[in-house]
Tab-separated table of C-alpha atoms and ligand atoms in Angstrom:
chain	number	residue	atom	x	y	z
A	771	UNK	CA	0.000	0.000	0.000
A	772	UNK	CA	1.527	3.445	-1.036
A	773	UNK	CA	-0.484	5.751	1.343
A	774	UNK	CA	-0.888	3.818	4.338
A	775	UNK	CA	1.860	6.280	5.986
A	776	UNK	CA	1.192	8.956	3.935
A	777	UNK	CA	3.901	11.184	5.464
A	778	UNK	CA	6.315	8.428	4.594
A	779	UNK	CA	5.390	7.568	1.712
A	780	UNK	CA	4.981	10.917	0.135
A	781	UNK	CA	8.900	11.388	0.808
A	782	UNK	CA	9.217	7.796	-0.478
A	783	UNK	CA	7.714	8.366	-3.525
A	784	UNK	CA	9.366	12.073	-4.708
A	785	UNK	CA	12.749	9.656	-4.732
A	786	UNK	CA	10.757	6.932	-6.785
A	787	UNK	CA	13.097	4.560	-5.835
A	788	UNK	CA	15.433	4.975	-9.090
A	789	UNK	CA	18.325	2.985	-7.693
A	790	UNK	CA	19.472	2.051	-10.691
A	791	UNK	CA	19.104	5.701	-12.233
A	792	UNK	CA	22.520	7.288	-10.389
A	793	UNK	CA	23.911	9.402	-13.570
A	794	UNK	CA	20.868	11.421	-14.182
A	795	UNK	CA	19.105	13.635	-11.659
A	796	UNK	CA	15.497	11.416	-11.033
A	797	UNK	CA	16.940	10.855	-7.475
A	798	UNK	CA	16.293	14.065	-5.927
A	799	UNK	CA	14.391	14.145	-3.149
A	800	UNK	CA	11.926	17.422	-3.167
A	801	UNK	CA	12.162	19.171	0.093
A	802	UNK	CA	8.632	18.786	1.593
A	803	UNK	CA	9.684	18.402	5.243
A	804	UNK	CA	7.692	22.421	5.349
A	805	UNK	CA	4.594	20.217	5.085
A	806	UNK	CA	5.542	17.167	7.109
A	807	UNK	CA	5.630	19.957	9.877
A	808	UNK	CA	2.760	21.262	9.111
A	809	UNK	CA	0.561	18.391	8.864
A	810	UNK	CA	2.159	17.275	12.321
A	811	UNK	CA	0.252	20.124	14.066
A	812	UNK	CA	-3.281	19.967	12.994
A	813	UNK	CA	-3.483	16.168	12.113
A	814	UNK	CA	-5.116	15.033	15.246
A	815	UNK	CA	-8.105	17.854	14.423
A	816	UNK	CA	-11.156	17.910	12.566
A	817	UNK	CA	-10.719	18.256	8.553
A	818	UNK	CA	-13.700	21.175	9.315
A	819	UNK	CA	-11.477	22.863	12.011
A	820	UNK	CA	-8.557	22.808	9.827
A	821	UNK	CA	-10.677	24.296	6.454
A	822	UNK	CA	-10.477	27.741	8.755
A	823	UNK	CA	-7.288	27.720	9.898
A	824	UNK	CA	-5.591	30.440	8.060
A	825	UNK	CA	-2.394	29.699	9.654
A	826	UNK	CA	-2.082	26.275	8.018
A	827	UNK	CA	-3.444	27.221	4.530
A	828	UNK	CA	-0.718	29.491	4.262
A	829	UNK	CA	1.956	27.554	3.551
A	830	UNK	CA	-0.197	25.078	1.276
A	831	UNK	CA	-0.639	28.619	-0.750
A	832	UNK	CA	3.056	29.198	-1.020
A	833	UNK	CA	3.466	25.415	-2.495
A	834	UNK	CA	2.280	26.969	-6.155
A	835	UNK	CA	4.379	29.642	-8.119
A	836	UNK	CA	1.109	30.938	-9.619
A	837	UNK	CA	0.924	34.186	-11.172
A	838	UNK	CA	-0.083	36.282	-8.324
A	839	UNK	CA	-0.611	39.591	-10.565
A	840	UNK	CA	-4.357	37.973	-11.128
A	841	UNK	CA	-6.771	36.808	-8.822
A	842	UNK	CA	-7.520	32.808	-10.688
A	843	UNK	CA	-10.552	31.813	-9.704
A	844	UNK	CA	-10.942	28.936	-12.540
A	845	UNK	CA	-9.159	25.961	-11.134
A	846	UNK	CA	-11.815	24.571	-12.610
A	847	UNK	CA	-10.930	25.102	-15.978
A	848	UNK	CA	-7.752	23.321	-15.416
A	849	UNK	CA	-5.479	23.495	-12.258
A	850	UNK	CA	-1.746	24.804	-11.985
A	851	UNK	CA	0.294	22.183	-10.462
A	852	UNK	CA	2.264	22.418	-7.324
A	853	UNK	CA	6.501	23.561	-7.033
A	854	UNK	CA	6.943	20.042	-5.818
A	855	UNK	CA	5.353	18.540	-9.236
A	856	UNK	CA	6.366	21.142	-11.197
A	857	UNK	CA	10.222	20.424	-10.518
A	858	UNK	CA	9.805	16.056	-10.660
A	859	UNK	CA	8.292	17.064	-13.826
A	860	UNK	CA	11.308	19.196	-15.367
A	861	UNK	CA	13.501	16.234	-14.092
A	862	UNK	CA	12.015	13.960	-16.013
A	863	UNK	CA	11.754	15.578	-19.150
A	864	UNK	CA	15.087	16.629	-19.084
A	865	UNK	CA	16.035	12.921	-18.826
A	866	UNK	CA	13.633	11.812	-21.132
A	867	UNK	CA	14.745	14.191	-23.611
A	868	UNK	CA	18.780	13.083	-23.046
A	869	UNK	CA	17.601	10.047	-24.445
A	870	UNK	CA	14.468	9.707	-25.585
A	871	UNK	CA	14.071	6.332	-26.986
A	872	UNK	CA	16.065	4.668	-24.476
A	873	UNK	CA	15.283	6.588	-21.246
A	874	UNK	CA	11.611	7.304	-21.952
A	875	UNK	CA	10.800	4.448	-23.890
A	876	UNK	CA	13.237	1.971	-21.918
A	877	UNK	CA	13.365	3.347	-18.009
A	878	UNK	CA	10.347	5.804	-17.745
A	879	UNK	CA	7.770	3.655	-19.844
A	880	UNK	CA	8.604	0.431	-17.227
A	881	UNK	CA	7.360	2.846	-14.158
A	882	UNK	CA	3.841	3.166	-16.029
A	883	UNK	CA	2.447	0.106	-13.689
A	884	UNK	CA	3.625	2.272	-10.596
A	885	UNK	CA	1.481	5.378	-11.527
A	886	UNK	CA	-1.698	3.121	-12.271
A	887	UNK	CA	-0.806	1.466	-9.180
A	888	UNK	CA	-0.789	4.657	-6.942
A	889	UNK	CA	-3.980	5.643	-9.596
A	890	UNK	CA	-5.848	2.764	-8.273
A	891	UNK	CA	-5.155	2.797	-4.702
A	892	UNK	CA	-6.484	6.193	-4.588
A	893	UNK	CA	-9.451	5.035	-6.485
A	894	UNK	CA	-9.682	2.161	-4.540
A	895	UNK	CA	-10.206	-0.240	-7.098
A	896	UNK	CA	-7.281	-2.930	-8.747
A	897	UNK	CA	-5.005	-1.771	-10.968
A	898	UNK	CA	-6.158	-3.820	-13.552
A	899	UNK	CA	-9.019	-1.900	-14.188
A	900	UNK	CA	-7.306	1.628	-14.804
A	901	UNK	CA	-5.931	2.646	-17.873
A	902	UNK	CA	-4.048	6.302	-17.983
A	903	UNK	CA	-5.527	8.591	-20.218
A	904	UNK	CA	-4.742	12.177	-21.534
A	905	UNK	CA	-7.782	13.364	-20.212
A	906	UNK	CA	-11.031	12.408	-19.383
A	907	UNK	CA	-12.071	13.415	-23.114
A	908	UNK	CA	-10.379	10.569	-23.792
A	909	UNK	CA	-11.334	8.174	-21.375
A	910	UNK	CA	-14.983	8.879	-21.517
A	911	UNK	CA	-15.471	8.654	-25.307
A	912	UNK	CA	-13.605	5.552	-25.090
A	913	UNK	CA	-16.722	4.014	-23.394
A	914	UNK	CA	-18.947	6.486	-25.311
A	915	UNK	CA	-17.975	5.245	-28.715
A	916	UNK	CA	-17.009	1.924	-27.528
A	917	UNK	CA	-20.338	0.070	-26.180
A	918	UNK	CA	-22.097	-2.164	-29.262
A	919	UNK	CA	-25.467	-0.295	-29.143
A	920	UNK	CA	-28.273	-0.576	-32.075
A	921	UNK	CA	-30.422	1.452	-33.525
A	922	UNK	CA	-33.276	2.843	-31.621
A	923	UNK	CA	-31.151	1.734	-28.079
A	924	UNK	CA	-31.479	4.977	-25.870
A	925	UNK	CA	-28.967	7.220	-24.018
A	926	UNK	CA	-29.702	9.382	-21.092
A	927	UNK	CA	-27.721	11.996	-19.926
A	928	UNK	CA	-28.466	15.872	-18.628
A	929	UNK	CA	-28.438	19.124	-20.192
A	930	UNK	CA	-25.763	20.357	-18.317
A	931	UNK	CA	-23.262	16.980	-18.861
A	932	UNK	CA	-20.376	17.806	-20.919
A	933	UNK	CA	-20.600	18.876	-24.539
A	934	UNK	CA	-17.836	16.626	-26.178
A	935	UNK	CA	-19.379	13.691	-24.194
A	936	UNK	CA	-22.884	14.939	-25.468
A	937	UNK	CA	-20.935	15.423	-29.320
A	938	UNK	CA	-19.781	11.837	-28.943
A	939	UNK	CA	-23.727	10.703	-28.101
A	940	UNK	CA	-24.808	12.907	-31.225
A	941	UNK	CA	-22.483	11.231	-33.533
A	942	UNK	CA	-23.455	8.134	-32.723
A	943	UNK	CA	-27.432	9.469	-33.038
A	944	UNK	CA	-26.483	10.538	-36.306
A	945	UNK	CA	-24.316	7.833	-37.757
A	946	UNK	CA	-26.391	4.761	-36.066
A	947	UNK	CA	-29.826	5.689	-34.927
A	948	UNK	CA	-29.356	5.400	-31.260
A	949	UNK	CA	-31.665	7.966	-29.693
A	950	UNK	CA	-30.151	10.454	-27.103
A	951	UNK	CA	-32.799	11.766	-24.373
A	952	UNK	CA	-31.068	15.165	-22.260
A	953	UNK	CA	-32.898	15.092	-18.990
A	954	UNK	CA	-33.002	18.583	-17.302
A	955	UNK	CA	-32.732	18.572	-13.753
A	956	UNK	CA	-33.677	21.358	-10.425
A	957	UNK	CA	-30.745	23.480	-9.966
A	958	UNK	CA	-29.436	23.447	-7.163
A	959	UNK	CA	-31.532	20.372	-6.549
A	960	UNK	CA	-33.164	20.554	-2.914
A	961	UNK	CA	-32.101	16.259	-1.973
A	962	UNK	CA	-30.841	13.485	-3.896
A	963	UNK	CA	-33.874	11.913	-4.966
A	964	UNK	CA	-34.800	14.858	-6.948
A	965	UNK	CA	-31.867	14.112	-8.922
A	966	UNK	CA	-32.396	9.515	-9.329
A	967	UNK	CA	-35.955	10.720	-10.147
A	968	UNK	CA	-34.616	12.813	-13.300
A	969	UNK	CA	-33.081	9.524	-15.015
A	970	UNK	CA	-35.992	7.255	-13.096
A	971	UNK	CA	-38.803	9.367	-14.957
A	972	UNK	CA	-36.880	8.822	-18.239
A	973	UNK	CA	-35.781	5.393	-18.780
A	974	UNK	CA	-37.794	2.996	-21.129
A	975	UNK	CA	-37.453	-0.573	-21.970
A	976	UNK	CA	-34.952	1.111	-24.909
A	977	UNK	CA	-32.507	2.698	-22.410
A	978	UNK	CA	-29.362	1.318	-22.588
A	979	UNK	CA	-26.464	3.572	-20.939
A	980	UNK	CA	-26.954	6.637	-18.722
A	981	UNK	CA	-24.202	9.327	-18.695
A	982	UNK	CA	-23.541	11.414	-16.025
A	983	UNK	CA	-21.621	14.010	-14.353
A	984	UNK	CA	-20.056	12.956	-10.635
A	985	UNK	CA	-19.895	16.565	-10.279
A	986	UNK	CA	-21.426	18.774	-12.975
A	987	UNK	CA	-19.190	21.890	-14.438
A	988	UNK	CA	-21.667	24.660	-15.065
A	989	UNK	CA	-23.164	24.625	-11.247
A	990	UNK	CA	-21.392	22.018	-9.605
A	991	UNK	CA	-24.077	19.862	-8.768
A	992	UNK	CA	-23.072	16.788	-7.179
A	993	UNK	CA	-25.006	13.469	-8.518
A	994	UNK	CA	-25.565	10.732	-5.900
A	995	UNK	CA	-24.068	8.590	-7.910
A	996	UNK	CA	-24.261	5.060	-5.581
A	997	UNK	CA	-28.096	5.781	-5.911
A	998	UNK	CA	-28.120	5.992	-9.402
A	999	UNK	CA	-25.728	3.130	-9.971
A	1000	UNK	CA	-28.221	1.479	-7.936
A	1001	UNK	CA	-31.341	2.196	-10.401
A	1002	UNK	CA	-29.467	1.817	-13.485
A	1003	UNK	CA	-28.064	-1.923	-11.754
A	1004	UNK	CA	-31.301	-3.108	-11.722
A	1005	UNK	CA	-32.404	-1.978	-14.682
A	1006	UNK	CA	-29.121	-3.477	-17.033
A	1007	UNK	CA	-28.641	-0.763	-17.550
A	1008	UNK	CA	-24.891	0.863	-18.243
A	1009	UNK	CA	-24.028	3.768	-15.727
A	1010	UNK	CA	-20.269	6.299	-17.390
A	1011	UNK	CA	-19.941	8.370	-14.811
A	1012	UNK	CA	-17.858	11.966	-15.749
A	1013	UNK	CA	-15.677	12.376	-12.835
A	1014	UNK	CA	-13.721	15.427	-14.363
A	1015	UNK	CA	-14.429	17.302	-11.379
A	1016	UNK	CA	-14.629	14.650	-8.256
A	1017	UNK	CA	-11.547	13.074	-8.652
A	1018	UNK	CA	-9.263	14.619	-6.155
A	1019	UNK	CA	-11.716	17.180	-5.289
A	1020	UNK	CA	-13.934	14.532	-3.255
A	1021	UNK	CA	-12.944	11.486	-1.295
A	1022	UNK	CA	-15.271	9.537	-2.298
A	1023	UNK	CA	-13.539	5.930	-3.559
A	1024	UNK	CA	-14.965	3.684	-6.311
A	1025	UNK	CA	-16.894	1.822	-3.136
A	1026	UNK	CA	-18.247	4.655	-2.213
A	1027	UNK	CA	-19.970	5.128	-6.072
A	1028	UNK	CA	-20.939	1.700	-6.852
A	1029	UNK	CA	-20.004	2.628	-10.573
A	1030	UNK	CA	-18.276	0.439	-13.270
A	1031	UNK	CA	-17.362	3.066	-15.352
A	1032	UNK	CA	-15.837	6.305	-14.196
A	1033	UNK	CA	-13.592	8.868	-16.326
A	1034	UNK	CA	-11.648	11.295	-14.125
A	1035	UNK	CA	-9.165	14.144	-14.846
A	1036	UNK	CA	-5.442	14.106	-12.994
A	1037	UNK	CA	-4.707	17.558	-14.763
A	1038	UNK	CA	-7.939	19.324	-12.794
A	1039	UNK	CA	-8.416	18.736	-9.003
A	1040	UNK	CA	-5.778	16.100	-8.453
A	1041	UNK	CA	-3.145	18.958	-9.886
A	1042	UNK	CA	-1.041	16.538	-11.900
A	1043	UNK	CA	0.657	17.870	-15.222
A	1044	UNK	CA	-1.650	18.944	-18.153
A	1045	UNK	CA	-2.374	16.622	-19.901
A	1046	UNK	CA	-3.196	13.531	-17.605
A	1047	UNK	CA	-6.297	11.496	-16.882
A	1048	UNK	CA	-7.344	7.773	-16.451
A	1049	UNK	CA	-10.365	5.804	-16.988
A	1050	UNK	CA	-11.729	3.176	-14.288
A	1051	UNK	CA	-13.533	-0.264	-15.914
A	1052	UNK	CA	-14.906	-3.078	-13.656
A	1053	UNK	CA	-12.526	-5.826	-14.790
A	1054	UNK	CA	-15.493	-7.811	-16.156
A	1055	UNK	CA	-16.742	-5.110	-18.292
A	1056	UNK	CA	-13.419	-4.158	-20.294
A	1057	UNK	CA	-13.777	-7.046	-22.424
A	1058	UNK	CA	-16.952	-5.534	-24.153
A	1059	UNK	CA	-15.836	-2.256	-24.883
A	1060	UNK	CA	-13.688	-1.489	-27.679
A	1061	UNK	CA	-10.718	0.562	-27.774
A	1062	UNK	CA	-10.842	4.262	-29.431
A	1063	UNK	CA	-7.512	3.097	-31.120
A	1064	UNK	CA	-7.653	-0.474	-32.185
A	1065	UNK	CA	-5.113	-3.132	-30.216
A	1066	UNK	CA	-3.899	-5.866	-31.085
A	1067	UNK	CA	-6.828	-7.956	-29.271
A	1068	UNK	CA	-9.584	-5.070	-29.172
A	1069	UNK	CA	-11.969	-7.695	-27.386
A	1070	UNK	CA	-8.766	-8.659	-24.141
A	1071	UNK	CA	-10.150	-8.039	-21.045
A	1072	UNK	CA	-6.753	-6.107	-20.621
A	1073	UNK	CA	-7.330	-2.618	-19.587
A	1074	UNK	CA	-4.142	-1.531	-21.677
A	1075	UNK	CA	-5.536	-1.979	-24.919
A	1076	UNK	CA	-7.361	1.230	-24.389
A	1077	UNK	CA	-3.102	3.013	-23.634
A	1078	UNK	CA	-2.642	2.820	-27.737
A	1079	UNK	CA	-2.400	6.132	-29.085
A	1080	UNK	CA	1.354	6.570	-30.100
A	1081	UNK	CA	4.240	8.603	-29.033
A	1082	UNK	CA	3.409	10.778	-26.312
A	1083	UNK	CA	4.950	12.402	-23.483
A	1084	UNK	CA	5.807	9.892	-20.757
A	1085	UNK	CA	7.546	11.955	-18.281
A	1086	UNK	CA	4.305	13.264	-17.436
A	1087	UNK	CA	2.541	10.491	-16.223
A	1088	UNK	CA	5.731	9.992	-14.470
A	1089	UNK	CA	5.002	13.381	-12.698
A	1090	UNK	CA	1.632	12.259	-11.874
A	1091	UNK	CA	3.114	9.873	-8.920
A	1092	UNK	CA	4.057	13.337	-7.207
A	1093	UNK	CA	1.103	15.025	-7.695
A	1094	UNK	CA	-1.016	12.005	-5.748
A	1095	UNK	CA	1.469	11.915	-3.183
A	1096	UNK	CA	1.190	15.837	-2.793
A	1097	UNK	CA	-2.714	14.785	-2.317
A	1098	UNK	CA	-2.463	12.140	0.348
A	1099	UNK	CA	-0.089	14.151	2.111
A	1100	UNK	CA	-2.074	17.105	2.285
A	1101	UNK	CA	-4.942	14.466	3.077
A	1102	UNK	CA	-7.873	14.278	0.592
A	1103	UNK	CA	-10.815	15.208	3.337
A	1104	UNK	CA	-8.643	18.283	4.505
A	1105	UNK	CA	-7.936	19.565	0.589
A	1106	UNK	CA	-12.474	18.898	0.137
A	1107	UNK	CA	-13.162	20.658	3.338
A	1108	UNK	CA	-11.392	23.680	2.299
A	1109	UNK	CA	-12.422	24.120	-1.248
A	1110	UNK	CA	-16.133	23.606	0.054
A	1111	UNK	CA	-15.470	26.179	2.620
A	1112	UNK	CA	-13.556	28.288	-0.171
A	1113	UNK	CA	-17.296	27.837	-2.129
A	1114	UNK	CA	-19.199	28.722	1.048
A	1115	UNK	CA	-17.114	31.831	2.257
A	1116	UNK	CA	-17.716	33.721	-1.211
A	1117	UNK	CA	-20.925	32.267	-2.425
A	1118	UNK	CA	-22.349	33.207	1.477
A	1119	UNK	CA	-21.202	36.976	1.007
A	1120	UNK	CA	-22.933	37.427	-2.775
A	1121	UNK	CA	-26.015	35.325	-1.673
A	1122	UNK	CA	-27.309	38.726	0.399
A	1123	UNK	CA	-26.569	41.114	-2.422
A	1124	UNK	CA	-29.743	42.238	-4.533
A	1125	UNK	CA	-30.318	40.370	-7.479
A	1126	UNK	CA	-28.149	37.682	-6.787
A	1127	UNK	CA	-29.040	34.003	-6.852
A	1128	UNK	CA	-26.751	30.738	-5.761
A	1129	UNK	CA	-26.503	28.425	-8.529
A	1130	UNK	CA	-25.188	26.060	-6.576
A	1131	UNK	CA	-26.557	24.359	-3.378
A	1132	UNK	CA	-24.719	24.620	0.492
A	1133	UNK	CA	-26.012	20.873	1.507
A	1134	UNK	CA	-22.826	19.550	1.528
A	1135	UNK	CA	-23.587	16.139	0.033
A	1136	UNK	CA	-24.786	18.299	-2.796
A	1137	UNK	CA	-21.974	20.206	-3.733
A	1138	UNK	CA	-18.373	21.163	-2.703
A	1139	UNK	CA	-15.720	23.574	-3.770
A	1140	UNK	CA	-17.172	24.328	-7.348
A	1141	UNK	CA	-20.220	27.405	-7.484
A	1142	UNK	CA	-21.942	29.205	-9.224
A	1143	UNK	CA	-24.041	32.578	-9.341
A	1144	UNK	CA	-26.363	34.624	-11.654
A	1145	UNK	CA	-27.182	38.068	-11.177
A	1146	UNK	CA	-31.114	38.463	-12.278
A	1147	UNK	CA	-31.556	40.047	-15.709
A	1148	UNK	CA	-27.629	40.671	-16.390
A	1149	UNK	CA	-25.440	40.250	-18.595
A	1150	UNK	CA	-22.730	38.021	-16.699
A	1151	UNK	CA	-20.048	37.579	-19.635
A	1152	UNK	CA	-20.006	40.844	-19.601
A	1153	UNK	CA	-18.977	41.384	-16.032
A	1154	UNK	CA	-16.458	38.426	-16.113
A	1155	UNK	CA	-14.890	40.836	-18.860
A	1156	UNK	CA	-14.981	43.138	-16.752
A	1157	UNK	CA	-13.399	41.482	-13.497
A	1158	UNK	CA	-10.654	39.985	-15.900
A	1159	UNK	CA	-9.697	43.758	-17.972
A	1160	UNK	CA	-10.089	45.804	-14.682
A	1161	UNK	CA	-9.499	44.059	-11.843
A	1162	UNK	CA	-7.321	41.501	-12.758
A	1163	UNK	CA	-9.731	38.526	-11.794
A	1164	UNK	CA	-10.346	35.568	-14.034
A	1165	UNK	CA	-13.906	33.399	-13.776
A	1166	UNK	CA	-15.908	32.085	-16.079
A	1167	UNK	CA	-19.307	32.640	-17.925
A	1168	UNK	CA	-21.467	31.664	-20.024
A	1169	UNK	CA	-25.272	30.618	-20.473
A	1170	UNK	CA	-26.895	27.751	-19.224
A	1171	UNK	CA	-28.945	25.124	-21.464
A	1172	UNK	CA	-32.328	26.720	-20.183
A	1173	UNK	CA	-30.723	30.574	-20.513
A	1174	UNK	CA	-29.802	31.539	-17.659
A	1175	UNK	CA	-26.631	33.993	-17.663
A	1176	UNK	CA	-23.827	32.252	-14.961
A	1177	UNK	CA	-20.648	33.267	-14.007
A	1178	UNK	CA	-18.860	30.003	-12.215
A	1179	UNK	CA	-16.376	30.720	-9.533
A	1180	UNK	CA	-13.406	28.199	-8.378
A	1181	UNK	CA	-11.057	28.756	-6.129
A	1182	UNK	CA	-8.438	26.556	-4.503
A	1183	UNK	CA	-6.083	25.779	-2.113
A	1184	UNK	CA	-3.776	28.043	-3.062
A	1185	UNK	CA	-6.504	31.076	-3.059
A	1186	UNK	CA	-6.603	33.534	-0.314
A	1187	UNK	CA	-9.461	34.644	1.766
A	1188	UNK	CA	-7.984	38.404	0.589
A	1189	UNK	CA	-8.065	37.508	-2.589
A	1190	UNK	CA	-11.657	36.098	-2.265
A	1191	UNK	CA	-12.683	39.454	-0.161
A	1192	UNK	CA	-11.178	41.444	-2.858
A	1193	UNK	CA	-13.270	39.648	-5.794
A	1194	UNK	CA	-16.504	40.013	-3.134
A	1195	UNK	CA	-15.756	43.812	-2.567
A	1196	UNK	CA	-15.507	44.261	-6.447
A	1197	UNK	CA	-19.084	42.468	-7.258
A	1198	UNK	CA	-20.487	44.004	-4.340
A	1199	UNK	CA	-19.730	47.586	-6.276
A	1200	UNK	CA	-20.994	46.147	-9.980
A	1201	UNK	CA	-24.253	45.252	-8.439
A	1202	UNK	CA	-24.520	48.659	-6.256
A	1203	UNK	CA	-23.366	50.670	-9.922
A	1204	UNK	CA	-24.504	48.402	-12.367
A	1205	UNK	CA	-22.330	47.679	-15.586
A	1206	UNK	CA	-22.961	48.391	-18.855
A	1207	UNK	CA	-23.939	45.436	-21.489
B	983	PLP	C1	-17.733	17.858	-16.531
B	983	PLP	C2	-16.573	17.824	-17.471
B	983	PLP	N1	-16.362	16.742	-18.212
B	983	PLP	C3	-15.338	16.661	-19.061
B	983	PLP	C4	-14.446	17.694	-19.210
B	983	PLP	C5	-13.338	17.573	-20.185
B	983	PLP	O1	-12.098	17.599	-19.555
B	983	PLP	P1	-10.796	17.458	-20.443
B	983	PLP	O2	-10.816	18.595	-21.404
B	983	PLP	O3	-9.685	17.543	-19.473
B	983	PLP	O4	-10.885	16.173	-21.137
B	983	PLP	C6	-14.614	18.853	-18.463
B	983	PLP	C7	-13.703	19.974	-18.607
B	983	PLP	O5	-13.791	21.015	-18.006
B	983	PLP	C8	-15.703	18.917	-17.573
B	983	PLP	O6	-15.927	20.010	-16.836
């Protein structure tokens, strides 16, 4: 077990154990003994206590060299990794690149089976049912465009799931005849039954997969996902669940979710290089689902046949072994605490303004560190425009499915609370002066 000391093994694991890797620099050891201090003086207390303990969070802050000229609050998007990744990383491409055919392809390539080892022990799940991805693009239209399905066969997923997961559905409407039903759902929903009713109310004799997000992008809705694995179960039905957002921003474990299919994203919330995700299949289902790029046996129940898509850059799934450790160090219930309380601290200050409305629910089975707010009858790309030429502070807008203007706020463990205030004081004085369209 890799994290049953996590302390221990997080030092363990920057070293990698490269014995036999003297002449190049893979050996050195990233000083993290900052944290190991750290950690030692609020790990006896409650992950809640410890979400409000400015003291602490301040040296988790000054693990990132992020551009502190602008206030980021779209960690969302995708998330800047920490020094301590950042360096491993540089390491190994430098060695990789010495090399490349020899030391990528002959000493980095062999340390795959570690990374989907320490992928699957934070999953919970056997290592024989993860296969590393580039992102969860990847691993979810692997399954999307995978499963046998025939004409008439039905999909159900939500308006606000993913569009290239919905593309990948619309394709297959077009090019095959499946039929693709988008389920709208009560946002934020009041309990989790509201949410297992939206796919119970729509499944038919025809339905054959649901799709769904773990954690949804636009208002980050959490799905109860063991509930719905539980409907779809005992209907035969296939459950993909979209875990770009829950993986490494919730503890929750495969166990926990009941699901046989899950994509997640290394590059967002678990703050691994760019370019990094993996895709979970219950061993028994790999067999039926074909790769995206053909192996040599596309019907092996070997979860590598879905690793086949040429040269790519191996040092950074080599990088990705730091960036887990950097998690179970920090401890995963700590790091969800304190982005929920992140959500809560700003999304409780604009919930009293006029005009404003919470996308995004504060039940914390419900949602977490990712929200989301409208301001009624404005024009909220507009004022993200505005935050980002004047102010220096980068969210996100857009629409949603049933037209509702958003802007979607994410902060992270490297935010401030004064950085937070700051983006609070600077709404508060849009909505008092209004902003022109
Ligand atoms: C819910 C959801 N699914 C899938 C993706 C796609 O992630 P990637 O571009 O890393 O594949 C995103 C990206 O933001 C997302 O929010």
């Amino acid at each position: 077990m890799f994290f049953k000391d996590g302390r221990r093994a997080f030092l363990k694991t920057l070293g990698l154990t490269f014995g036999s890797l003297k002449f190049f620099s893979l050996e050195k050891k990233a000083d993290a003994s900052w944290l190991e201090t750290k950690i030692k003086e609020i790990e006896n207390l409650d992950p809640l206590d410890v979400a409000q303990d400015e003291s602490f969070w301040f040296h988790v802050q000054e693990a990132f060299d992020v551009d502190r000229s602008l206030i980021n609050l779209n960690n969302g998007g995708v998330h800047p990794a920490p020094r301590l990744v950042m360096q491993a990383l540089h390491r190994y491409l430098d060695f990789a690149n010495a090399a490349p055919t020899v030391n990528s392809w002959g000493y980095i390539r062999t340390r795959r089976e570690f990374i989907r080892q320490k992928i699957a022990e934070t999953f919970g799940c056997s290592p024989e049912e993860i296969a590393i991805t580039r992102n969860v693009t990847e691993s979810l239209q692997i399954v999307l465009l995978g499963i046998d399905l025939k004409p008439g066969d039905e999909i159900i997923t939500t308006t606000h799931d993913y569009p290239s997961m919905k593309n990948a559905l619309f394709q297959r409407e077009k090019r095959e005849g499946i039929k693709v039903k988008l389920v709208p759902f009560p946002y934020p929903a009041l309990n989790k039954q509201e949410l297992v009713d939206c796919f119970a109310q729509n499944i038919t004799p025809r339905t054959k997969m649901i799709l769904v997000c773990h954690i949804t992008n636009l208002t980050g809705q959490i799905f109860p996902v063991k509930d719905i694995s539980q409907l779809a179960r005992e209907k035969g039905i296939e459950l993909v669940i979209d875990g770009a957002h829950s993986f490494g921003h919730l503890v929750d474990q495969q166990k926990d979710l009941d699901c046989d299919i899950y994509g997640g994203n290394l590059h967002k919330w678990m703050m691994a290089p760019i370019g990094t995700g993996f895709l979970y299949v219950k061993k028994e289902k790999i067999k039926k689902i074909w790769p995206l790029f053909p192996s040599p046996d596309p019907q092996s129940d070997d979860i590598r046949k879905f690793e086949h898509y040429g040269t790519h850059p191996e040092p950074i799934w080599l990088a990705i072994g730091e960036a887990l450790s950097f998690h179970h160090t920090l401890g995963p219930k700590r790091k969800e605490e304190r982005l929920r309380y992140l959500k809560d601290y700003w999304a409780k200050a604009l919930a009293i303004l006029p005009g404003v409305k919470i996308l995004t629910s504060f039940n914390p089975e419900l949602a977490c560190g990712l929200g989301s707010f409208t301001v009624e009858g404005r024009d909220m790309l507009r004022l993200s425009q505005i935050l980002m030429d004047k102010h220096r502070i980068h969210t996100t807008a857009g629409i949603l499915p049933d037209g509702v203007p958003f802007m979607r706020i994410t902060p992270s463990i490297y935010t401030t609370l004064k950085e937070l205030d700051y983006f609070i004081e600077i709404i508060s004085h849009y909505i008092k002066t209004g902003w022109s369209a």
